[in-house]
mmCIF file of C-alpha atoms in Angstrom:
data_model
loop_
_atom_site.group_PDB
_atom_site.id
_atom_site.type_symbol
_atom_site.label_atom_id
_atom_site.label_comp_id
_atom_site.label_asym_id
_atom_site.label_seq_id
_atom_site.Cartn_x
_atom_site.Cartn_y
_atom_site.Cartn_z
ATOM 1 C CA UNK A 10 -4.806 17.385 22.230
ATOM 2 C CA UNK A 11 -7.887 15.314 21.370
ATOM 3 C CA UNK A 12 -6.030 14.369 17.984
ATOM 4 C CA UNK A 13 -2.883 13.200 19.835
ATOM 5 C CA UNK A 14 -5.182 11.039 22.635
ATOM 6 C CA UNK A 15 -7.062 9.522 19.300
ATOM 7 C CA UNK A 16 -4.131 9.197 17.547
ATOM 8 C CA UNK A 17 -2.363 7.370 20.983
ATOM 9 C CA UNK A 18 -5.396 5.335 21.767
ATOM 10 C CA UNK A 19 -4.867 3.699 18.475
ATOM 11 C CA UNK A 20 -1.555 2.900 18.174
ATOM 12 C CA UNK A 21 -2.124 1.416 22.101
ATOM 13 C CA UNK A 22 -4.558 -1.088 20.334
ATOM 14 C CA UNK A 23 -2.466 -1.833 17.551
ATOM 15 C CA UNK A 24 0.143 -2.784 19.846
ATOM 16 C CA UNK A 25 -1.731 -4.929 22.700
ATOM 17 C CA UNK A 26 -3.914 -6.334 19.617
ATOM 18 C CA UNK A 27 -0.607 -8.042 18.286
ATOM 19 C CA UNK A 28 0.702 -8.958 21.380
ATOM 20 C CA UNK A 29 -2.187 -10.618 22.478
ATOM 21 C CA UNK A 30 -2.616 -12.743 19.711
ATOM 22 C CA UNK A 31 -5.802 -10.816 19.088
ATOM 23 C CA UNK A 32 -4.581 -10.589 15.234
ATOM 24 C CA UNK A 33 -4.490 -7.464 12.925
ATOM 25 C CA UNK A 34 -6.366 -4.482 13.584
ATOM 26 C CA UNK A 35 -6.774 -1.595 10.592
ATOM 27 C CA UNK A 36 -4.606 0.791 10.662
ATOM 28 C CA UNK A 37 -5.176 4.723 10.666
ATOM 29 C CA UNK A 38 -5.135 4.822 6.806
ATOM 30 C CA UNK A 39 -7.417 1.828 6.781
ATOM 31 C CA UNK A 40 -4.920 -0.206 5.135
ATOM 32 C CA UNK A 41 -3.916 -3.808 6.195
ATOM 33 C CA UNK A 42 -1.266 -5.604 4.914
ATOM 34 C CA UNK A 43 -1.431 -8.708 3.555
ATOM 35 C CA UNK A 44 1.542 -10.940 2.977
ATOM 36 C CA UNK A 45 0.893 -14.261 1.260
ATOM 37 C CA UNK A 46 3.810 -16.941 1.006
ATOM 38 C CA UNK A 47 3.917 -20.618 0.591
ATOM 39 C CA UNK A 48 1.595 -22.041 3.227
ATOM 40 C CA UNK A 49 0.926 -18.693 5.076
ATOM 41 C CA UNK A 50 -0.741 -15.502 4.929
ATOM 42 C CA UNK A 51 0.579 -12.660 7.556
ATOM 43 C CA UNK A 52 -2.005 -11.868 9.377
ATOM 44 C CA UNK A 53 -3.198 -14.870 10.079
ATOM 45 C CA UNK A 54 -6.519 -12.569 11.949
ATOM 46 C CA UNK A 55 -7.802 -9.547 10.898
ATOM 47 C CA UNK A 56 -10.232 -7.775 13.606
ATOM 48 C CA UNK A 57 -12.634 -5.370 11.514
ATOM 49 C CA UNK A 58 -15.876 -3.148 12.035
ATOM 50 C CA UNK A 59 -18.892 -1.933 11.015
ATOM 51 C CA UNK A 60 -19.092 1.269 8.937
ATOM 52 C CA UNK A 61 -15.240 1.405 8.175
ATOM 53 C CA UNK A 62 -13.945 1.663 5.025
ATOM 54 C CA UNK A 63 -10.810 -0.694 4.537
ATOM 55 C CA UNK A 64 -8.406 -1.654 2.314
ATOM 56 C CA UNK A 65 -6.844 -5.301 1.988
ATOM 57 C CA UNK A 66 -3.530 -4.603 0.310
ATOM 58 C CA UNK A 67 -2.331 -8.019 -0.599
ATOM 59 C CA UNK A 68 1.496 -9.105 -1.133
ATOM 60 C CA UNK A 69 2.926 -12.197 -3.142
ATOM 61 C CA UNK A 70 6.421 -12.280 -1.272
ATOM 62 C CA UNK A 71 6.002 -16.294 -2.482
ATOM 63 C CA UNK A 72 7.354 -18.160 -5.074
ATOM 64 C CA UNK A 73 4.032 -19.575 -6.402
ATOM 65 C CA UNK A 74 0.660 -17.495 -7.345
ATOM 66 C CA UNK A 75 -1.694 -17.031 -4.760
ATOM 67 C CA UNK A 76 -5.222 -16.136 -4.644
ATOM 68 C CA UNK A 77 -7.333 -14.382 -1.944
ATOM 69 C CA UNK A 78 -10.953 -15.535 -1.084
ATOM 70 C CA UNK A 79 -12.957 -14.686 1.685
ATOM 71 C CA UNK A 80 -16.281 -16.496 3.083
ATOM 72 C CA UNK A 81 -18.001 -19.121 5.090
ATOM 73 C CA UNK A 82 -18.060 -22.861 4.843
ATOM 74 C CA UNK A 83 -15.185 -24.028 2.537
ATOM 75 C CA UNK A 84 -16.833 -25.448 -1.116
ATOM 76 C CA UNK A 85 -15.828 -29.443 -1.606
ATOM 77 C CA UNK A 86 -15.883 -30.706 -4.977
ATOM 78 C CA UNK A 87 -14.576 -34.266 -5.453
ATOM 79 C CA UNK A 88 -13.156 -34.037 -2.179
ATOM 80 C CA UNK A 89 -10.832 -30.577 -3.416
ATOM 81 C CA UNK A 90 -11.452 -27.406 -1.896
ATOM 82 C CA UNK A 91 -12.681 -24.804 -4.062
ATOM 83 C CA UNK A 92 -13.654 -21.986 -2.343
ATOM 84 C CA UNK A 93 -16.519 -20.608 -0.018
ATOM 85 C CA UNK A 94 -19.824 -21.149 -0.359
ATOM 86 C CA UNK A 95 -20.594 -17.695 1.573
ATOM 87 C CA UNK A 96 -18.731 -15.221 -0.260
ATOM 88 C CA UNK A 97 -18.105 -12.558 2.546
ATOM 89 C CA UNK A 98 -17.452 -9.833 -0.283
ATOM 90 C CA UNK A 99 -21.425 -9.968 -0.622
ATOM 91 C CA UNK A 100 -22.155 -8.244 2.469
ATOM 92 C CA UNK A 101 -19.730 -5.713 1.909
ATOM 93 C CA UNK A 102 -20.131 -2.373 -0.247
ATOM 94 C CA UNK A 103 -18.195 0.362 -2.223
ATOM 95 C CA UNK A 104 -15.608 -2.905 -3.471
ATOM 96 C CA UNK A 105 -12.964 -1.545 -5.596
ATOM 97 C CA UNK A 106 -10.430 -3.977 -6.805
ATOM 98 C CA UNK A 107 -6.891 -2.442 -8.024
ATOM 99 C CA UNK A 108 -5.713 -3.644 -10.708
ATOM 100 C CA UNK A 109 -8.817 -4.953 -11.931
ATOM 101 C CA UNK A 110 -6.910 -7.380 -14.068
ATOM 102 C CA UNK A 111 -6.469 -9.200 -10.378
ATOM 103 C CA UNK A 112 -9.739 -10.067 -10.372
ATOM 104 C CA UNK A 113 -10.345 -14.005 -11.297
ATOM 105 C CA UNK A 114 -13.713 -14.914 -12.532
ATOM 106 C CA UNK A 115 -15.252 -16.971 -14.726
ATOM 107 C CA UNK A 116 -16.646 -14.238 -17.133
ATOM 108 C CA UNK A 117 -16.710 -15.982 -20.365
ATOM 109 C CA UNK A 118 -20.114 -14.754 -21.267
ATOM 110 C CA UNK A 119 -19.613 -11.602 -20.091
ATOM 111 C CA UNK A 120 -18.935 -9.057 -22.821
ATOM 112 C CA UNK A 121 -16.461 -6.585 -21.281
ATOM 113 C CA UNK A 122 -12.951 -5.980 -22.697
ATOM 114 C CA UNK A 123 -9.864 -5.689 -21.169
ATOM 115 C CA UNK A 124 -9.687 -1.956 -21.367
ATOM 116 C CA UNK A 125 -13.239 -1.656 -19.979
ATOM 117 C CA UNK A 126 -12.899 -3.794 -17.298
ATOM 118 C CA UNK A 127 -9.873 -1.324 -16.315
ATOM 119 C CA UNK A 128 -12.194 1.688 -15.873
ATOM 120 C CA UNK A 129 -15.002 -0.102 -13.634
ATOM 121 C CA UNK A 130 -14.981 -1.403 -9.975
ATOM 122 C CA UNK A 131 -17.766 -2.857 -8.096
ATOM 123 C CA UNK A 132 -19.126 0.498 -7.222
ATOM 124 C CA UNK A 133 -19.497 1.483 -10.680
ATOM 125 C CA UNK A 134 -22.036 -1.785 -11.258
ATOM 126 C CA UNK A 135 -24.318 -0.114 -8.247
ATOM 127 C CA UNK A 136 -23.173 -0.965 -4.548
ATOM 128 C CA UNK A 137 -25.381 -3.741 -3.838
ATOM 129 C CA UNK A 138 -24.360 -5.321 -7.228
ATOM 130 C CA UNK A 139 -22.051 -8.717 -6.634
ATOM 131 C CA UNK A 140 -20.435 -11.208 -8.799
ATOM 132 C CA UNK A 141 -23.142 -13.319 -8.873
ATOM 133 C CA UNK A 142 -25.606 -10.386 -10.422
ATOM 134 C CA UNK A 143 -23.947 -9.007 -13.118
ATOM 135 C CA UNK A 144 -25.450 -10.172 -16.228
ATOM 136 C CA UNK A 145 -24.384 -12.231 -18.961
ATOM 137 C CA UNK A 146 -22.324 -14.032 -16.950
ATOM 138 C CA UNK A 147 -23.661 -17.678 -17.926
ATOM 139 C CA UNK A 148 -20.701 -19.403 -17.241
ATOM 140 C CA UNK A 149 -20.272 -17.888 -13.709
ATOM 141 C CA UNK A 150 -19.495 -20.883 -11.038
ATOM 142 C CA UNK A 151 -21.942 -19.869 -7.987
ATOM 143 C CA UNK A 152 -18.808 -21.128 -5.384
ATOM 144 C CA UNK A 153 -16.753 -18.932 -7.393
ATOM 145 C CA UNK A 154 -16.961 -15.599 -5.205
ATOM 146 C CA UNK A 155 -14.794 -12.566 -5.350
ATOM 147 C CA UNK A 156 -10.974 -14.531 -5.965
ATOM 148 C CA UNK A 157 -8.153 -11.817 -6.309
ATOM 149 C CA UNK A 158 -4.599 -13.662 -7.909
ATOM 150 C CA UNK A 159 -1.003 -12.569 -7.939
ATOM 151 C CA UNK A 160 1.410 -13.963 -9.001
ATOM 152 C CA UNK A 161 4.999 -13.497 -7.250
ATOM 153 C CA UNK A 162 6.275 -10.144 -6.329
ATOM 154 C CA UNK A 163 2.747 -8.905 -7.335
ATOM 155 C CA UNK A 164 0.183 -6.694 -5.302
ATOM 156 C CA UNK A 165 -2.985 -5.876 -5.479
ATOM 157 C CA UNK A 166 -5.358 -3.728 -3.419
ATOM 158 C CA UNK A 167 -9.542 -4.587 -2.478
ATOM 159 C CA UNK A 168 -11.449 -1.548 -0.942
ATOM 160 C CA UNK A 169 -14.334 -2.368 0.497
ATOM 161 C CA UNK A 170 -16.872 -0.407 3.608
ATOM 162 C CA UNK A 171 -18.083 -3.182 5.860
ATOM 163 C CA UNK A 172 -21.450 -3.439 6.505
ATOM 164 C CA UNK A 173 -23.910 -4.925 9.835
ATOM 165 C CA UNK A 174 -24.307 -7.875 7.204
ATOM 166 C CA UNK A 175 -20.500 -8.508 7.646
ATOM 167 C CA UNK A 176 -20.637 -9.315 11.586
ATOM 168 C CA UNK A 177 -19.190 -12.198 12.653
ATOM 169 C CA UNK A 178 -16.443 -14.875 11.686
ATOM 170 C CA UNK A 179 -14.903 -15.379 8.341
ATOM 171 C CA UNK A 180 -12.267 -17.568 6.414
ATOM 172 C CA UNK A 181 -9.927 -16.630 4.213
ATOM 173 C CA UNK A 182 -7.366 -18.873 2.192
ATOM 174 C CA UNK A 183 -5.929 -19.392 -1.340
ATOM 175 C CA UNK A 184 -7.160 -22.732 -2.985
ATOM 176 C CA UNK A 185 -4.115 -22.909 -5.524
ATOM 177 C CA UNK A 186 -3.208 -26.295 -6.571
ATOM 178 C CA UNK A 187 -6.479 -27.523 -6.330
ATOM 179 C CA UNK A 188 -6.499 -26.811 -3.003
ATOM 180 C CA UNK A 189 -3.232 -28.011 -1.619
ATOM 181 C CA UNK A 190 -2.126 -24.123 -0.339
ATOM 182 C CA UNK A 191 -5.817 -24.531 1.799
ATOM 183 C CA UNK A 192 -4.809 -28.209 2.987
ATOM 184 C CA UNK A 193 -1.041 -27.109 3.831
ATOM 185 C CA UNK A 194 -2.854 -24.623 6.153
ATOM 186 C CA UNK A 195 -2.627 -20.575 3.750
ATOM 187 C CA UNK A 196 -5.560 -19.790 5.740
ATOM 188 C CA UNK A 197 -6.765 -17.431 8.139
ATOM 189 C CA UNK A 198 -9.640 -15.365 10.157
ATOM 190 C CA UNK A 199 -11.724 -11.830 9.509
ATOM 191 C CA UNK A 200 -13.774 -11.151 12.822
ATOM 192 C CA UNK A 201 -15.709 -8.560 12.127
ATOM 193 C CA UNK A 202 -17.546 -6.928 15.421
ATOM 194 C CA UNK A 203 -19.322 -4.024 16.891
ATOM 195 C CA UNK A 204 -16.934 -2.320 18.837
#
């Protein structure tokens, strides 16, 4: 019976959550879907918490590659958008990208190969370990943040726990076309709260 109340009381939120224009809340599996198009991602809010484990599986229904990028204050370079200069991945741990091949990065100096970089995730580098510490990585732009790409009819999954470091109000957008999917609007909103 408790299950069944639980199991009630969550599907209740789910519902009022998207007709109150609260956004998306995680679902029992911690999945949350994802869709990116031209000009649009679907959710355009994404309501997370503390201590849950989620999982951002992200859709290319578009006709143009995409990119995901989470964080705080959008990067300006030459007046382009090129990112975040918070990357909200940081405060985040256990981050698993699938496939790892998803992951953009400027990793020139790194020396991993393809079929190594297949076997690791984030958690495998220590859990506290971000893009910005892994060595040899000389190249690395600092605005450059976690960035996962598709290209159309591609998906790719990030599984991350959220952390008390991860409270409050994020971004997310795809800075394509240097920048023109951010400026026609492919944005949207992770709250993430104590609940």
């Amino acid at each position: 019976m408790r299950n069944t109340t639980l199991g009630l009381i969550a599907i209740l939120s789910l519902v009022l959550g998207a007709c109150g224009g609260g956004g998306e809340t995680v679902a029992d599996d911690g999945e949350v879907t994802i869709v990116m198009t031209e000009s649009q991602f679907d959710p355009s809010e994404i309501h997370l918490a503390p201590g849950t484990t989620v999982t951002f599986v992200l859709r290319n229904d578009g006709e143009k590659d995409h990119e995901f990028m989470a964080g705080r204050e959008v990067h300006i370079e030459d007046g382009i958008p090129h990112g975040f200069e918070s990357d909200f991945f940081d405060t985040v741990e256990n981050l698993e990208i699938d496939p790892p091949d998803a992951l953009e990065t400027s990793m020139e100096g790194m020396d991993m190969d393809e079929e190594s970089m297949s076997d690791t995730t984030m958690s495998d580098m220590g859990s506290d370990t971000t893009m910005g510490d892994m060595e040899g990585e000389d190249e690395m732009e600092e605005d450059m943040g976690v960035m996962v790409v598709r290209e159309p009819d591609q998906t790719a999954r990030i599984t991350f726990t959220v952390t008390e470091a991860s409270v409050g109000e994020w971004e997310y957008g795809c800075f394509e076309d240097d920048g023109a999917h951010w400026d026609d609007g492919m944005k949207g909103i992770i709250v993430v709260e104590e609940t």
